[in-house]
Short mmCIF file of C-alpha atoms in Angstrom, two decimals:
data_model
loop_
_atom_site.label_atom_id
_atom_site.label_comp_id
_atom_site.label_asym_id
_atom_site.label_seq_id
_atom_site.Cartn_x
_atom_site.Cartn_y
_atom_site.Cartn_z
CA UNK A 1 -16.43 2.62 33.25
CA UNK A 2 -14.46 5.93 33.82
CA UNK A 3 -11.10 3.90 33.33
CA UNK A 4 -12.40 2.05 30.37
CA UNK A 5 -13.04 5.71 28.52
CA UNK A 6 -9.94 7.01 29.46
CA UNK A 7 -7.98 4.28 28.44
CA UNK A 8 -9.69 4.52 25.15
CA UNK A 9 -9.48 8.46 24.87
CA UNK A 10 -5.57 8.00 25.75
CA UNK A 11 -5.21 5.58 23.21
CA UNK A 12 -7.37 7.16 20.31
CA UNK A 13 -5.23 10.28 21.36
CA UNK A 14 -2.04 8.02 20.89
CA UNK A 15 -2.82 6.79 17.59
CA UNK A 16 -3.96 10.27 16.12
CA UNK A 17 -0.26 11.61 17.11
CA UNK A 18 1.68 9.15 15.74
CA UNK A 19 -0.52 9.26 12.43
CA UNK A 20 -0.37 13.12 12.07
CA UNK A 21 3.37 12.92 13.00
CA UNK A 22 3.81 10.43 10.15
CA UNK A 23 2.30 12.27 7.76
CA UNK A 24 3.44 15.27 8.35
CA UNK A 25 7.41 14.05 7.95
CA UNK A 26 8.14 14.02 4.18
CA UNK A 27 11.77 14.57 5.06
CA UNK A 28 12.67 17.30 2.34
CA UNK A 29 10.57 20.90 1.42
CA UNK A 30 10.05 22.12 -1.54
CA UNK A 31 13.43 23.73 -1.50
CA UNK A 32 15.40 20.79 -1.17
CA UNK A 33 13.13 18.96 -4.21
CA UNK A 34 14.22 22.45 -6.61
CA UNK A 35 18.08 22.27 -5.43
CA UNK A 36 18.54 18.02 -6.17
CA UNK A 37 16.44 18.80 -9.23
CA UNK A 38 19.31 22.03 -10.38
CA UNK A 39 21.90 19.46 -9.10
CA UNK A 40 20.73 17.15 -11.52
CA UNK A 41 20.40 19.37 -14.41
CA UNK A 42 24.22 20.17 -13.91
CA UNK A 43 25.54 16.99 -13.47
CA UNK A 44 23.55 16.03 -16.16
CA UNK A 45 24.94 18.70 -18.18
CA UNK A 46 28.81 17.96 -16.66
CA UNK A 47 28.58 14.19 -18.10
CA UNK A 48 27.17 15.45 -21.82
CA UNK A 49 30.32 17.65 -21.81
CA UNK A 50 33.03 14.55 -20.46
CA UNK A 51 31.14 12.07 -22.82
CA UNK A 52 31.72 15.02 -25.78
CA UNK A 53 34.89 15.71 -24.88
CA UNK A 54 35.71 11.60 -25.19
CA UNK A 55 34.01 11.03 -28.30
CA UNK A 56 36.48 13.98 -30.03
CA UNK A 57 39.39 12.44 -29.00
CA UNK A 58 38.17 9.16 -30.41
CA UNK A 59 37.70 11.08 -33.77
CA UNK A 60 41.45 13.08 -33.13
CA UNK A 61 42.54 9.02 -32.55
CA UNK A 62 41.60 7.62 -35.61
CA UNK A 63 38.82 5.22 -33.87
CA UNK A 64 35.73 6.67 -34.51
CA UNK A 65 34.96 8.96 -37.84
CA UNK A 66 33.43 12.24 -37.81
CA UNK A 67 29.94 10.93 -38.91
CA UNK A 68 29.88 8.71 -36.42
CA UNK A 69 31.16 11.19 -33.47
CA UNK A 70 28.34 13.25 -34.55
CA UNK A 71 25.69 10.77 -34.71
CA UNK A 72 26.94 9.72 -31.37
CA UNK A 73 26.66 12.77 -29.82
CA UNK A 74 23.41 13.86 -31.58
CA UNK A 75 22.00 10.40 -30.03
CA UNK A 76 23.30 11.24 -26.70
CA UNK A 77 21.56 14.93 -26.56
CA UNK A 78 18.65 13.95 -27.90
CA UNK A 79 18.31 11.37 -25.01
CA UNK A 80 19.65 13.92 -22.77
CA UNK A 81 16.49 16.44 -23.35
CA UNK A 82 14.00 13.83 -23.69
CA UNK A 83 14.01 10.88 -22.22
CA UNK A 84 12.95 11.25 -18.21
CA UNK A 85 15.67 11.80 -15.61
CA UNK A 86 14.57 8.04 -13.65
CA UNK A 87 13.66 5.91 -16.36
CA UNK A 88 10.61 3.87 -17.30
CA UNK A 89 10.73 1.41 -14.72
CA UNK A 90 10.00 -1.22 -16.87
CA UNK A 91 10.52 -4.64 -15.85
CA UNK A 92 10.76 -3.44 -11.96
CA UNK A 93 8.28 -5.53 -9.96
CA UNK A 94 6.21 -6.21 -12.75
CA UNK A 95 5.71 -10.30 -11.93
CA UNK A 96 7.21 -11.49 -15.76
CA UNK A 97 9.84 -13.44 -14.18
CA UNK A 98 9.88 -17.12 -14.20
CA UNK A 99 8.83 -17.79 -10.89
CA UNK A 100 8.82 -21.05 -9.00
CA UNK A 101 6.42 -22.65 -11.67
CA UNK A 102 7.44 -21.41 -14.46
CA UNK A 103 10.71 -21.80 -14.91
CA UNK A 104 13.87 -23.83 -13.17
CA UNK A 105 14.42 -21.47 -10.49
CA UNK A 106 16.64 -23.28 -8.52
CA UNK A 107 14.69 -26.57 -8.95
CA UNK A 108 17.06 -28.90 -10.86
CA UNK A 109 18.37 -29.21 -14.78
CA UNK A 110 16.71 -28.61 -17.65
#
């Protein structure tokens, strides 16, 4: 009987360890989530400023007019400030595909 409740103490003990342990690891502090979230404001920022500086020398070129280099660009900072930094996620995992009854999928012609 002694045996059986250490056995069972050792192992309770084992799994409470490995549980606290594994939710204690998040891998990154708070620190680390503000600096990737800075570096993403700047490249951000960096690729607004190559795509601008592209879109003028289409206008210098010829190939796009100046409306459209502005509507461009207005287009592209509007997304910039308001559209989220990961997307929607839409259509990730969602279970709309055609699936093995639905559809061909890999199952012969038409």
């Amino acid at each position: 009987m002694k045996n059986k409740t250490l056995i069972a103490g050792l192992l309770l003990l084992m799994i409470l360890a490995t549980t606290i342990t594994a939710f204690a690891f998040t891998g990154r502090s708070q620190i680390a989530y503000d600096e990737s979230r800075d570096t993403w404001v700047k490249f951000r920022d960096e690729m607004f400023e190559n795509k601008k500086a592209f879109i003028e020398e289409r206008v210098k070129d010829g190939t796009l007019t100046r409306e459209e280099g502005d509507e461009i660009l207005d287009n592209i900072e509007f997304m910039q400030e308001n559209c989220p930094a990961y997307g929607s996620g839409r259509g990730m995992g969602r279970g709309f595909g055609m699936g093995f009854r639905g559809g061909r999928c890999g199952r012969g012609s038409w």
